[in-house]
mmCIF file of C-alpha atoms in Angstrom:
data_model
loop_
_atom_site.group_PDB
_atom_site.id
_atom_site.type_symbol
_atom_site.label_atom_id
_atom_site.label_comp_id
_atom_site.label_asym_id
_atom_site.label_seq_id
_atom_site.Cartn_x
_atom_site.Cartn_y
_atom_site.Cartn_z
ATOM 1 C CA MET A 1378 5.644 3.455 18.191
ATOM 2 C CA ASN A 1379 1.791 3.072 17.771
ATOM 3 C CA GLU A 1380 0.233 0.736 19.201
ATOM 4 C CA GLN A 1381 0.588 -2.603 17.803
ATOM 5 C CA ILE A 1382 -2.147 -4.498 16.360
ATOM 6 C CA SER A 1383 -3.430 -8.252 15.899
ATOM 7 C CA GLY A 1384 -0.982 -9.806 13.473
ATOM 8 C CA THR A 1385 1.891 -7.084 13.349
ATOM 9 C CA PRO A 1386 5.538 -9.256 13.795
ATOM 10 C CA ASP A 1387 5.147 -8.932 18.249
ATOM 11 C CA SER A 1388 1.622 -11.057 17.958
ATOM 12 C CA PRO A 1389 1.333 -14.465 16.375
ATOM 13 C CA ALA A 1390 -2.822 -14.089 16.283
ATOM 14 C CA PRO A 1391 -4.116 -13.751 12.992
ATOM 15 C CA PHE A 1392 -4.921 -10.250 11.682
ATOM 16 C CA ASP A 1393 -8.224 -8.592 12.242
ATOM 17 C CA PHE A 1394 -9.471 -7.251 9.046
ATOM 18 C CA ASP A 1395 -12.671 -6.149 10.756
ATOM 19 C CA GLN A 1396 -10.730 -3.226 11.834
ATOM 20 C CA ILE A 1397 -9.834 -2.247 8.514
ATOM 21 C CA ASP A 1398 -11.823 0.540 7.157
ATOM 22 C CA PHE A 1399 -10.203 1.567 3.819
ATOM 23 C CA VAL A 1400 -7.726 -0.261 1.808
ATOM 24 C CA THR A 1401 -5.277 1.317 -1.106
ATOM 25 C CA SER A 1402 -1.884 0.899 -2.714
ATOM 26 C CA ASP A 1403 0.277 3.039 -5.096
ATOM 27 C CA HIS A 1404 0.354 6.344 -4.619
ATOM 28 C CA HIS A 1405 3.932 7.086 -5.133
ATOM 29 C CA PHE A 1406 4.328 10.321 -3.345
ATOM 30 C CA GLY A 1407 7.778 12.123 -4.281
ATOM 31 C CA HIS A 1408 7.620 10.032 -7.767
ATOM 32 C CA ALA A 1409 7.361 12.716 -10.448
ATOM 33 C CA ARG A 1410 7.693 10.082 -13.537
ATOM 34 C CA ILE A 1411 4.669 7.875 -12.023
ATOM 35 C CA ILE A 1412 2.649 10.472 -13.922
ATOM 36 C CA GLU A 1413 3.840 9.396 -17.140
ATOM 37 C CA LEU A 1414 4.638 5.716 -16.675
ATOM 38 C CA ALA A 1415 1.200 5.357 -15.052
ATOM 39 C CA GLU A 1416 -0.845 8.053 -17.823
ATOM 40 C CA ARG A 1417 -1.725 9.710 -14.382
ATOM 41 C CA PRO A 1418 -4.133 13.184 -15.581
ATOM 42 C CA PHE A 1419 -1.586 15.365 -13.362
ATOM 43 C CA PRO A 1420 0.140 18.241 -14.615
ATOM 44 C CA SER A 1421 3.009 18.585 -11.670
ATOM 45 C CA LEU A 1422 3.994 16.526 -8.538
ATOM 46 C CA GLY A 1423 2.085 19.070 -6.665
ATOM 47 C CA ALA A 1424 -1.021 18.906 -8.686
ATOM 48 C CA MET A 1425 -0.792 15.031 -7.499
ATOM 49 C CA HIS A 1426 0.013 15.846 -4.169
ATOM 50 C CA GLY A 1427 -2.864 17.732 -3.844
ATOM 51 C CA GLU A 1428 -5.369 15.239 -5.644
ATOM 52 C CA LEU A 1429 -4.227 11.990 -3.895
ATOM 53 C CA ILE A 1430 -4.568 13.997 -0.530
ATOM 54 C CA ALA A 1431 -7.766 15.303 -1.021
ATOM 55 C CA ALA A 1432 -9.501 12.310 -2.835
ATOM 56 C CA TRP A 1433 -8.097 10.297 0.349
ATOM 57 C CA ASN A 1434 -9.463 13.113 2.561
ATOM 58 C CA ARG A 1435 -12.977 13.123 1.192
ATOM 59 C CA VAL A 1436 -13.697 9.741 1.840
ATOM 60 C CA VAL A 1437 -11.513 8.445 4.689
ATOM 61 C CA GLY A 1438 -12.395 10.043 8.786
ATOM 62 C CA PRO A 1439 -10.044 10.851 11.508
ATOM 63 C CA GLU A 1440 -10.937 7.723 13.285
ATOM 64 C CA ASP A 1441 -10.594 5.533 10.238
ATOM 65 C CA VAL A 1442 -8.506 2.627 9.787
ATOM 66 C CA VAL A 1443 -6.684 2.596 6.264
ATOM 67 C CA LEU A 1444 -4.552 -0.383 5.413
ATOM 68 C CA HIS A 1445 -2.033 1.026 2.429
ATOM 69 C CA LEU A 1446 -0.679 -2.109 0.078
ATOM 70 C CA GLY A 1447 2.506 -0.778 -0.326
ATOM 71 C CA ASP A 1448 4.723 1.730 -2.864
ATOM 72 C CA LEU A 1449 3.818 4.772 -0.714
ATOM 73 C CA ALA A 1450 6.617 6.922 -1.331
ATOM 74 C CA LEU A 1451 9.519 7.482 -3.153
ATOM 75 C CA GLY A 1452 12.502 9.669 -4.191
ATOM 76 C CA ASN A 1453 13.628 12.330 -1.430
ATOM 77 C CA ARG A 1454 11.612 10.290 1.890
ATOM 78 C CA GLU A 1455 12.343 13.045 4.276
ATOM 79 C CA GLU A 1456 9.658 15.232 1.539
ATOM 80 C CA SER A 1457 7.696 12.478 0.568
ATOM 81 C CA ILE A 1458 6.910 10.675 3.704
ATOM 82 C CA ALA A 1459 6.210 14.107 5.051
ATOM 83 C CA VAL A 1460 3.482 14.571 2.332
ATOM 84 C CA THR A 1461 1.213 11.865 3.787
ATOM 85 C CA ALA A 1462 1.072 13.354 7.206
ATOM 86 C CA ALA A 1463 -1.664 15.322 5.949
ATOM 87 C CA LEU A 1464 -3.856 11.742 5.279
ATOM 88 C CA HIS A 1465 -6.886 11.325 7.891
ATOM 89 C CA GLY A 1466 -6.875 7.825 9.888
ATOM 90 C CA LYS A 1467 -4.773 5.417 11.413
ATOM 91 C CA LYS A 1468 -2.279 4.411 8.465
ATOM 92 C CA LEU A 1469 -1.071 0.564 8.292
ATOM 93 C CA LEU A 1470 1.357 -0.119 5.806
ATOM 94 C CA ILE A 1471 2.180 -3.193 4.152
ATOM 95 C CA PRO A 1472 5.391 -2.547 2.222
ATOM 96 C CA GLY A 1473 6.174 -2.522 -1.536
ATOM 97 C CA ASN A 1474 8.833 -2.983 -3.907
ATOM 98 C CA HIS A 1475 9.759 0.689 -4.368
ATOM 99 C CA ASP A 1476 9.239 0.905 -0.619
ATOM 100 C CA THR A 1477 12.719 1.269 1.353
ATOM 101 C CA ILE A 1478 11.946 -0.877 4.200
ATOM 102 C CA SER A 1479 10.166 -3.996 1.746
ATOM 103 C CA SER A 1480 12.802 -6.752 1.657
ATOM 104 C CA VAL A 1481 13.648 -6.779 -1.699
ATOM 105 C CA TYR A 1482 14.522 -3.176 -2.362
ATOM 106 C CA ARG A 1483 18.178 -3.297 -1.946
ATOM 107 C CA CYS A 1484 19.687 -0.395 0.608
ATOM 108 C CA SER A 1485 21.561 -0.550 3.787
ATOM 109 C CA GLU A 1486 19.934 -1.343 7.036
ATOM 110 C CA SER A 1487 20.571 2.210 8.370
ATOM 111 C CA HIS A 1488 18.948 3.148 5.382
ATOM 112 C CA LYS A 1489 15.903 1.074 6.258
ATOM 113 C CA GLN A 1490 16.008 2.107 10.169
ATOM 114 C CA GLN A 1491 15.541 5.998 8.714
ATOM 115 C CA THR A 1492 12.697 4.944 6.801
ATOM 116 C CA ARG A 1493 10.999 3.230 9.600
ATOM 117 C CA ASP A 1494 11.641 6.377 11.782
ATOM 118 C CA LEU A 1495 10.099 8.962 9.138
ATOM 119 C CA LEU A 1496 7.132 6.639 8.580
ATOM 120 C CA ASP A 1497 6.976 6.266 12.921
ATOM 121 C CA GLN A 1498 6.840 10.032 13.061
ATOM 122 C CA HIS A 1499 4.277 10.527 10.287
ATOM 123 C CA GLY A 1500 1.861 8.058 11.875
ATOM 124 C CA TRP A 1501 2.496 5.016 10.212
ATOM 125 C CA GLU A 1502 2.602 1.656 11.197
ATOM 126 C CA VAL A 1503 4.759 -0.812 9.837
ATOM 127 C CA LEU A 1504 3.104 -4.477 8.555
ATOM 128 C CA PRO A 1505 3.884 -8.026 7.398
ATOM 129 C CA GLU A 1506 4.857 -7.785 3.605
ATOM 130 C CA ASN A 1507 2.299 -10.686 3.275
ATOM 131 C CA LEU A 1508 -0.902 -10.747 5.883
ATOM 132 C CA ILE A 1509 -2.718 -12.994 6.595
ATOM 133 C CA GLY A 1510 -6.153 -12.741 8.670
ATOM 134 C CA ARG A 1511 -9.837 -12.839 8.617
ATOM 135 C CA ARG A 1512 -13.253 -10.556 7.953
ATOM 136 C CA GLY A 1513 -15.919 -12.044 9.777
ATOM 137 C CA ALA A 1514 -15.441 -15.564 9.274
ATOM 138 C CA HIS A 1515 -13.564 -15.327 5.863
ATOM 139 C CA LEU A 1516 -9.873 -15.930 5.669
ATOM 140 C CA LEU A 1517 -7.769 -13.591 3.254
ATOM 141 C CA LEU A 1518 -4.810 -12.401 2.062
ATOM 142 C CA ALA A 1519 -3.335 -8.810 1.768
ATOM 143 C CA SER A 1520 0.310 -8.082 -0.200
ATOM 144 C CA HIS A 1521 0.941 -5.587 -2.340
ATOM 145 C CA TYR A 1522 1.963 -8.147 -5.348
ATOM 146 C CA PRO A 1523 -0.805 -10.107 -7.296
ATOM 147 C CA TYR A 1524 -0.389 -13.725 -7.432
ATOM 148 C CA ARG A 1525 -0.162 -12.887 -10.981
ATOM 149 C CA GLY A 1526 0.618 -10.406 -13.106
ATOM 150 C CA ASP A 1527 2.907 -6.787 -13.344
ATOM 151 C CA SER A 1528 3.362 -3.638 -14.281
ATOM 152 C CA GLN A 1529 5.496 -4.645 -16.555
ATOM 153 C CA ASP A 1530 5.890 -7.780 -19.286
ATOM 154 C CA GLU A 1531 7.225 -9.952 -16.919
ATOM 155 C CA GLU A 1532 6.209 -10.487 -13.591
ATOM 156 C CA ARG A 1533 9.002 -9.910 -10.853
ATOM 157 C CA HIS A 1534 9.515 -9.457 -7.083
ATOM 158 C CA GLY A 1535 8.706 -13.657 -6.904
ATOM 159 C CA GLU A 1536 10.455 -13.942 -4.278
ATOM 160 C CA ALA A 1537 8.182 -11.594 -2.131
ATOM 161 C CA ARG A 1538 4.994 -12.467 -3.728
ATOM 162 C CA PRO A 1539 2.131 -14.540 -1.705
ATOM 163 C CA VAL A 1540 1.789 -18.209 -2.888
ATOM 164 C CA ASP A 1541 -1.805 -18.769 -4.554
ATOM 165 C CA THR A 1542 -3.043 -21.448 -2.006
ATOM 166 C CA GLY A 1543 -6.758 -20.517 -3.063
ATOM 167 C CA LEU A 1544 -7.325 -17.463 -0.350
ATOM 168 C CA PRO A 1545 -8.817 -14.222 -1.609
ATOM 169 C CA LEU A 1546 -6.132 -11.528 -2.013
ATOM 170 C CA ILE A 1547 -6.213 -8.278 -1.781
ATOM 171 C CA HIS A 1548 -3.221 -6.510 -3.680
ATOM 172 C CA GLY A 1549 -1.958 -3.384 -5.357
ATOM 173 C CA HIS A 1550 0.860 -3.407 -7.760
ATOM 174 C CA THR A 1551 -0.142 -3.394 -10.935
ATOM 175 C CA HIS A 1552 -1.276 0.487 -11.913
ATOM 176 C CA ALA A 1553 -3.697 -1.400 -13.703
ATOM 177 C CA ARG A 1554 -6.981 0.864 -14.904
ATOM 178 C CA ASP A 1555 -9.584 -2.532 -13.433
ATOM 179 C CA HIS A 1556 -10.329 -2.655 -10.178
ATOM 180 C CA GLY A 1557 -12.261 -4.982 -8.326
ATOM 181 C CA PRO A 1558 -12.304 -9.134 -8.160
ATOM 182 C CA HIS A 1559 -10.424 -10.423 -11.136
ATOM 183 C CA GLY A 1560 -10.475 -14.653 -10.193
ATOM 184 C CA ASN A 1561 -9.457 -14.572 -6.379
ATOM 185 C CA MET A 1562 -7.864 -11.280 -6.303
ATOM 186 C CA PHE A 1563 -8.962 -7.778 -5.945
ATOM 187 C CA HIS A 1564 -6.854 -4.752 -6.871
ATOM 188 C CA VAL A 1565 -6.798 -1.620 -5.016
ATOM 189 C CA GLY A 1566 -4.226 0.814 -6.414
ATOM 190 C CA VAL A 1567 -5.171 4.291 -6.939
ATOM 191 C CA ASP A 1568 -5.101 3.584 -10.919
ATOM 192 C CA GLY A 1569 -7.578 1.416 -10.754
ATOM 193 C CA ASN A 1570 -9.755 3.497 -8.512
ATOM 194 C CA ASP A 1571 -10.392 6.909 -9.291
ATOM 195 C CA PHE A 1572 -6.718 7.582 -6.825
ATOM 196 C CA THR A 1573 -9.589 7.209 -3.706
ATOM 197 C CA PRO A 1574 -8.883 4.382 -0.757
ATOM 198 C CA VAL A 1575 -11.655 1.463 -1.453
ATOM 199 C CA PRO A 1576 -14.032 0.742 1.384
ATOM 200 C CA MET A 1577 -12.963 -2.426 2.950
ATOM 201 C CA THR A 1578 -17.419 -2.899 3.018
ATOM 202 C CA THR A 1579 -16.625 -3.022 -0.960
ATOM 203 C CA ILE A 1580 -14.076 -5.819 -1.390
#
């Protein structure tokens, strides 16, 4: 297991967002239908994988820390999670609704443990689904979900969404083409950010 970072379930301390270099979300490795559903400009799943990995590695160095806000890998998890081993940097994951380890994903505990083992094997450290911490003197929150909004007509997974108390929130989930701040939320999903991780300094 990777060395635990402040703010994980093993530590009550607020998460240290100062250690994060990049944030991203919603790669959907292994999910061929996302090309159609999110209107991604790729002719095949293999082409999508190649461009997502290239876009990541163009900006992320081996020593950088990347916080991924969920929906990392779908389909055959052994194959799709293995693809992520090619990604540079130290990789942290907040589970999204399509990640089998998520609280909203319905599968057996043994299946969830298999996924945890695969993620650990390929260099991922799993963090809480709603992560609160500090960047400098400022409190902020990170979650797969926005306070409001969805990729579908109705808002789903209300039990997993963070509660809006006014804190700035970094999120994915919507697959929206817009990016950056909207109110007190900041969308970092790949579909709105040229399929590239967003520098934390930009946020």
